[in-house]
mmCIF file of C-alpha atoms in Angstrom:
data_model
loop_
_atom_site.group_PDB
_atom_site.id
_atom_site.type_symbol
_atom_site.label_atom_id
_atom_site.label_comp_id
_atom_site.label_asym_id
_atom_site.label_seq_id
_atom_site.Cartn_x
_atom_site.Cartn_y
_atom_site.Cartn_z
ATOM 1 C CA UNK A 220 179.455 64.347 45.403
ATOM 2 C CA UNK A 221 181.737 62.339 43.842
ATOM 3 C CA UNK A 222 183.201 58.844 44.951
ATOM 4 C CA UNK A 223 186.245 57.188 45.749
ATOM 5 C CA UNK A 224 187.348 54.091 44.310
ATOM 6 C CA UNK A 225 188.042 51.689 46.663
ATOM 7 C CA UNK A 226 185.562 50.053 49.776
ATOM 8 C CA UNK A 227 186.340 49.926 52.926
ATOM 9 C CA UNK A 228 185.500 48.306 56.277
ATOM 10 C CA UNK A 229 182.692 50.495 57.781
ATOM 11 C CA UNK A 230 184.353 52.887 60.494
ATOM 12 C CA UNK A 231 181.784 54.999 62.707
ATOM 13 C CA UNK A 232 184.790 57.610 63.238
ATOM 14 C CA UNK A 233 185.340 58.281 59.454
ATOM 15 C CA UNK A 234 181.949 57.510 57.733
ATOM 16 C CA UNK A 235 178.969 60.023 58.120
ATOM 17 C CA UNK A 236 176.176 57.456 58.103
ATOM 18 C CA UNK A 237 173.624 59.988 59.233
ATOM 19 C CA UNK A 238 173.901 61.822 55.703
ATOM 20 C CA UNK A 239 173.017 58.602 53.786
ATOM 21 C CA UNK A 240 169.549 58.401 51.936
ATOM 22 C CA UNK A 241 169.056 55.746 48.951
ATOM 23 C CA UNK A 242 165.218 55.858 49.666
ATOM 24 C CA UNK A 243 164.376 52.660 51.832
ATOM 25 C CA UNK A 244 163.919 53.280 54.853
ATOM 26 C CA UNK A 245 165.001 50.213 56.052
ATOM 27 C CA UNK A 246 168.096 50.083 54.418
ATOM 28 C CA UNK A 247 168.811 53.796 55.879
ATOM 29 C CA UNK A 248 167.875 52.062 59.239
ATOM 30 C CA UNK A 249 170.168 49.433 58.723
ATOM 31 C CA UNK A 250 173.420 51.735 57.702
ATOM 32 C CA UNK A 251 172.546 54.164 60.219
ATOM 33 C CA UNK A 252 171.557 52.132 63.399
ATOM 34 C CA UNK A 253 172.463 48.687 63.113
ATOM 35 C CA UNK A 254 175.403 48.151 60.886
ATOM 36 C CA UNK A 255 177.993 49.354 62.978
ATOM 37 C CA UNK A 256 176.434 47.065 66.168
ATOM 38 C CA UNK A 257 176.368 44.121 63.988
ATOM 39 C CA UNK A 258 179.819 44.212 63.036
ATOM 40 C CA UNK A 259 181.123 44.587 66.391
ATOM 41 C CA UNK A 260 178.937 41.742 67.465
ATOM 42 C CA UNK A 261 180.446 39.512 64.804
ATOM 43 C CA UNK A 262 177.341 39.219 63.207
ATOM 44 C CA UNK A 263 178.357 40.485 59.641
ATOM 45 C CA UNK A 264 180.992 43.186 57.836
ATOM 46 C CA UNK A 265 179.568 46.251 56.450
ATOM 47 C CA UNK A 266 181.475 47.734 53.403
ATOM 48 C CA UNK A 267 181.284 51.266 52.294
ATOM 49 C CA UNK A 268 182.246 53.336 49.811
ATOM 50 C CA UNK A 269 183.011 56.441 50.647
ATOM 51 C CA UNK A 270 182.728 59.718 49.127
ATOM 52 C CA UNK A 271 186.276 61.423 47.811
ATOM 53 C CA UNK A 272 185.636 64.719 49.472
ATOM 54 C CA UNK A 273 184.171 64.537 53.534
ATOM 55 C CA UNK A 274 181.933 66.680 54.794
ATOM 56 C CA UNK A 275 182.468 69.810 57.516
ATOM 57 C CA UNK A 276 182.364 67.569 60.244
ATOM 58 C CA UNK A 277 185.331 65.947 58.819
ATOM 59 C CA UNK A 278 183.221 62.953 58.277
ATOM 60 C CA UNK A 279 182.846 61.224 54.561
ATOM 61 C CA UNK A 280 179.568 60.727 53.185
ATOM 62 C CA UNK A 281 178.889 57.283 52.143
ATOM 63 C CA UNK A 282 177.640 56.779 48.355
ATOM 64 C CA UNK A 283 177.302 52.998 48.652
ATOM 65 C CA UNK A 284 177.476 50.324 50.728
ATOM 66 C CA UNK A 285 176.880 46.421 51.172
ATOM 67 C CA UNK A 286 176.792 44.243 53.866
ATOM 68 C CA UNK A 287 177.689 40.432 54.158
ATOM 69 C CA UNK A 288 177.275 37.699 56.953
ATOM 70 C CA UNK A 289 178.025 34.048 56.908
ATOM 71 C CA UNK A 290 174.508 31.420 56.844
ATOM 72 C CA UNK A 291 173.127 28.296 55.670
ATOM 73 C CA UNK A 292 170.123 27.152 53.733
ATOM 74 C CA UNK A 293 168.069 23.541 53.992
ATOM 75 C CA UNK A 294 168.812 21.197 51.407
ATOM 76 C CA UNK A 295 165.018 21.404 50.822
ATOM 77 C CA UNK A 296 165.035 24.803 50.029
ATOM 78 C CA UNK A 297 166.899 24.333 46.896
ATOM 79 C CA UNK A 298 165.822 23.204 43.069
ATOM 80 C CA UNK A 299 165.712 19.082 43.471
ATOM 81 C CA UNK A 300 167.969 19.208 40.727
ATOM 82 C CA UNK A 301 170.585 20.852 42.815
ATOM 83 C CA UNK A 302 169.578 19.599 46.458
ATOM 84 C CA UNK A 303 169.627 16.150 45.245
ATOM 85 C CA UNK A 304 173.586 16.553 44.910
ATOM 86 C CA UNK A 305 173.954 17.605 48.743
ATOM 87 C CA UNK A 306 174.056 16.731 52.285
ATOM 88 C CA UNK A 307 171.065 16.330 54.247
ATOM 89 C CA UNK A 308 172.016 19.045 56.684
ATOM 90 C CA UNK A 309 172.180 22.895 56.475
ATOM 91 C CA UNK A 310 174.380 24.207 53.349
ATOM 92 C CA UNK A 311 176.691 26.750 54.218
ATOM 93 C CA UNK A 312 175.648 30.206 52.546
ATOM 94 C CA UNK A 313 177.102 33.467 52.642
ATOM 95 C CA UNK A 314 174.417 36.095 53.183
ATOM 96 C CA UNK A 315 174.413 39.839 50.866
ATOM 97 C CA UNK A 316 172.234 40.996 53.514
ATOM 98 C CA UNK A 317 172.335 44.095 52.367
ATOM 99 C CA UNK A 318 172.933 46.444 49.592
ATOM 100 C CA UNK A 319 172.288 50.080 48.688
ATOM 101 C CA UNK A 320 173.111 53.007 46.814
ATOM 102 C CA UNK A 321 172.769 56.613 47.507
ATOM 103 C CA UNK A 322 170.029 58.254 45.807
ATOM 104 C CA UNK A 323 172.278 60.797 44.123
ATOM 105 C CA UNK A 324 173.873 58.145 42.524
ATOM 106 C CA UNK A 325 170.598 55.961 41.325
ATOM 107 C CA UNK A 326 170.880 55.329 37.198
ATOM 108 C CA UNK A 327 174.627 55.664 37.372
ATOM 109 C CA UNK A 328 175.571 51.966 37.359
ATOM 110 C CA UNK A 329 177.110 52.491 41.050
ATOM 111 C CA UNK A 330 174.590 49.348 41.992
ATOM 112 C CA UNK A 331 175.953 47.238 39.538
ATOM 113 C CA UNK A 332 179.802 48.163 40.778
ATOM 114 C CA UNK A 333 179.426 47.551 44.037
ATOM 115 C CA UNK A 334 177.395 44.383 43.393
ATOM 116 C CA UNK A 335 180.202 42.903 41.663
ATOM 117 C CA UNK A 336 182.566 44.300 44.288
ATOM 118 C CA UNK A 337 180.528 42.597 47.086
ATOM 119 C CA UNK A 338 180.874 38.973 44.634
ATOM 120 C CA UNK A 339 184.587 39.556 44.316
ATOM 121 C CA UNK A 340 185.004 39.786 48.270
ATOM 122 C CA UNK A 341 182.566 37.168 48.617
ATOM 123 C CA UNK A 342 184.795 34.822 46.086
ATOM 124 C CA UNK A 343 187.806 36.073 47.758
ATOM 125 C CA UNK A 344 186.597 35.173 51.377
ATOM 126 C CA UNK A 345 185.491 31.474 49.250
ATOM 127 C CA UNK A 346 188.679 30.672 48.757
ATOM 128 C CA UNK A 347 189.191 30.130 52.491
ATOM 129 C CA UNK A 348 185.908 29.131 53.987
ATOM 130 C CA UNK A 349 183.864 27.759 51.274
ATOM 131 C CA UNK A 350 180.288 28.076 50.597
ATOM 132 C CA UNK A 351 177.768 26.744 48.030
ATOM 133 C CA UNK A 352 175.785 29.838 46.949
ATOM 134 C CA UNK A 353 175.041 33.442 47.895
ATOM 135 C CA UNK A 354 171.707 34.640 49.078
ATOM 136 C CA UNK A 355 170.205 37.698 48.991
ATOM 137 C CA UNK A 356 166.822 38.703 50.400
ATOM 138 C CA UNK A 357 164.686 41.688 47.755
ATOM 139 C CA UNK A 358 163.168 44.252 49.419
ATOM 140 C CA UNK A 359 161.110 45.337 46.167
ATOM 141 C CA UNK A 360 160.482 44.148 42.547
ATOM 142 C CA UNK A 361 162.723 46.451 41.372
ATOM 143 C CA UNK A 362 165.606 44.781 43.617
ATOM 144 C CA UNK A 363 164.428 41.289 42.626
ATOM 145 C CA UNK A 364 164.661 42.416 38.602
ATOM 146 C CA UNK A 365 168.199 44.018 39.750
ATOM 147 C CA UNK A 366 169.631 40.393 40.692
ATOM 148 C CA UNK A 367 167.809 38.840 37.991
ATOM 149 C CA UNK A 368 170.433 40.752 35.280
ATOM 150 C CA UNK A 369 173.222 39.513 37.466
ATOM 151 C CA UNK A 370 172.324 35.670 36.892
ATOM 152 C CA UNK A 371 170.451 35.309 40.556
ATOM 153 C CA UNK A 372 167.718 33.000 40.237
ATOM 154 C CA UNK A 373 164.497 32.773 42.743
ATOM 155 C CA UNK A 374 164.869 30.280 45.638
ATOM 156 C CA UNK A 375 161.687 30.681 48.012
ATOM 157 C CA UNK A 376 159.809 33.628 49.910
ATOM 158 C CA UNK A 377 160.717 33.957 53.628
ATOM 159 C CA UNK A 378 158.844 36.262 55.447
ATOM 160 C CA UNK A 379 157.258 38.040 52.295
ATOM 161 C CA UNK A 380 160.682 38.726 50.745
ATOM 162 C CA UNK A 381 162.030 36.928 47.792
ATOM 163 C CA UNK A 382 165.180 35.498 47.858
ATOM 164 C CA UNK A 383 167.249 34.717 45.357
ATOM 165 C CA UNK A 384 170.835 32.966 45.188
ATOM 166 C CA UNK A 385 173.510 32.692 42.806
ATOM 167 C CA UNK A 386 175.398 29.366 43.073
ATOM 168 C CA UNK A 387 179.737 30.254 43.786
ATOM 169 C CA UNK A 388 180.275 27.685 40.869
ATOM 170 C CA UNK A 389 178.768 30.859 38.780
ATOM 171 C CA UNK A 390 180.510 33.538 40.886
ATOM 172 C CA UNK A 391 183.719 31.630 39.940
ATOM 173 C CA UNK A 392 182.961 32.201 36.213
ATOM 174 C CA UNK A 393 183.024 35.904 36.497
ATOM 175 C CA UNK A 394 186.623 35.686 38.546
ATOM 176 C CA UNK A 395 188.416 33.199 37.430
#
């Protein structure tokens, strides 16, 4: 399977999301079940990219994929060094809430792609409704060590996940 080159918005009609396996179940779940709900609830957008060829059922397969919704952290969830320089109330956040790869593409850098193509919409969408940081909740060590490269730092556990943020000033750095 090969892929094509550009994401697009998540479309039930086009995308097979049945045929997509990275190896976590929940993000399988999430791509199969839930992704096209949230979106229409206007929860968060789902990007995919698709394969290049689709499948019999006229269907493409979906290699990768990442999803993105708007949030907000406390103040007092930052470093003091960095919450000291903000407003008391919630900071507005945009959420990578999730993030996978198909497992026939693991070890082929297609993580790292679409991470930085889920940044560049992120910045993009920044320009017009700003927001201080990205967050991004690990599901394993392995994704925790996999944000790490990309110059996310640890923030705080929530519900036995680590999460991690990069601030936009940084994100900026790798657009601008």
């Amino acid at each position: 399977m090969s892929y094509s080159k550009i994401f697009k918005e998540l479309d039930k009609s086009q995308h097979d999301r049945a045929s997509f396996d990275c190896g976590e179940k929940e993000l399988n779940n999430f791509i199969q079940t839930q992704a096209a709900k949230h979106m229409q609830a206007g929860i968060s957008r789902t990007m995919v990219l698709p394969a290049s060829v689709p499948l019999p059922n006229q269907k493409y397969p979906i290699c990768s994929f990442y999803s993105i919704a708007p949030s907000s952290i406390r103040r007092d969830r930052l470093p003091q060094s960095m919450a000291k320089k903000l407003p008391r109330y919630p900071v507005p956040v945009f959420l990578l809430a999730q993030l996978a790869v198909h497992k026939e593409f693991h070890g082929s850098g297609l993580g790292k792609v679409s991470l930085i193509k889920a940044l560049g919409y992120l910045w993009e969408i920044n320009s017009h409704m700003r927001a201080y940081a990205i967050v991004v909740d690990c599901l394993t060590e392995q994704a925790e060590s996999f944000y790490t490269k990309f110059g996310f730092e640890v923030l705080c556990e929530i519900n036995g996940r680590v999460r991690m943020f990069i601030p936009m000033k940084t994100v900026s750095q790798l657009f601008t």
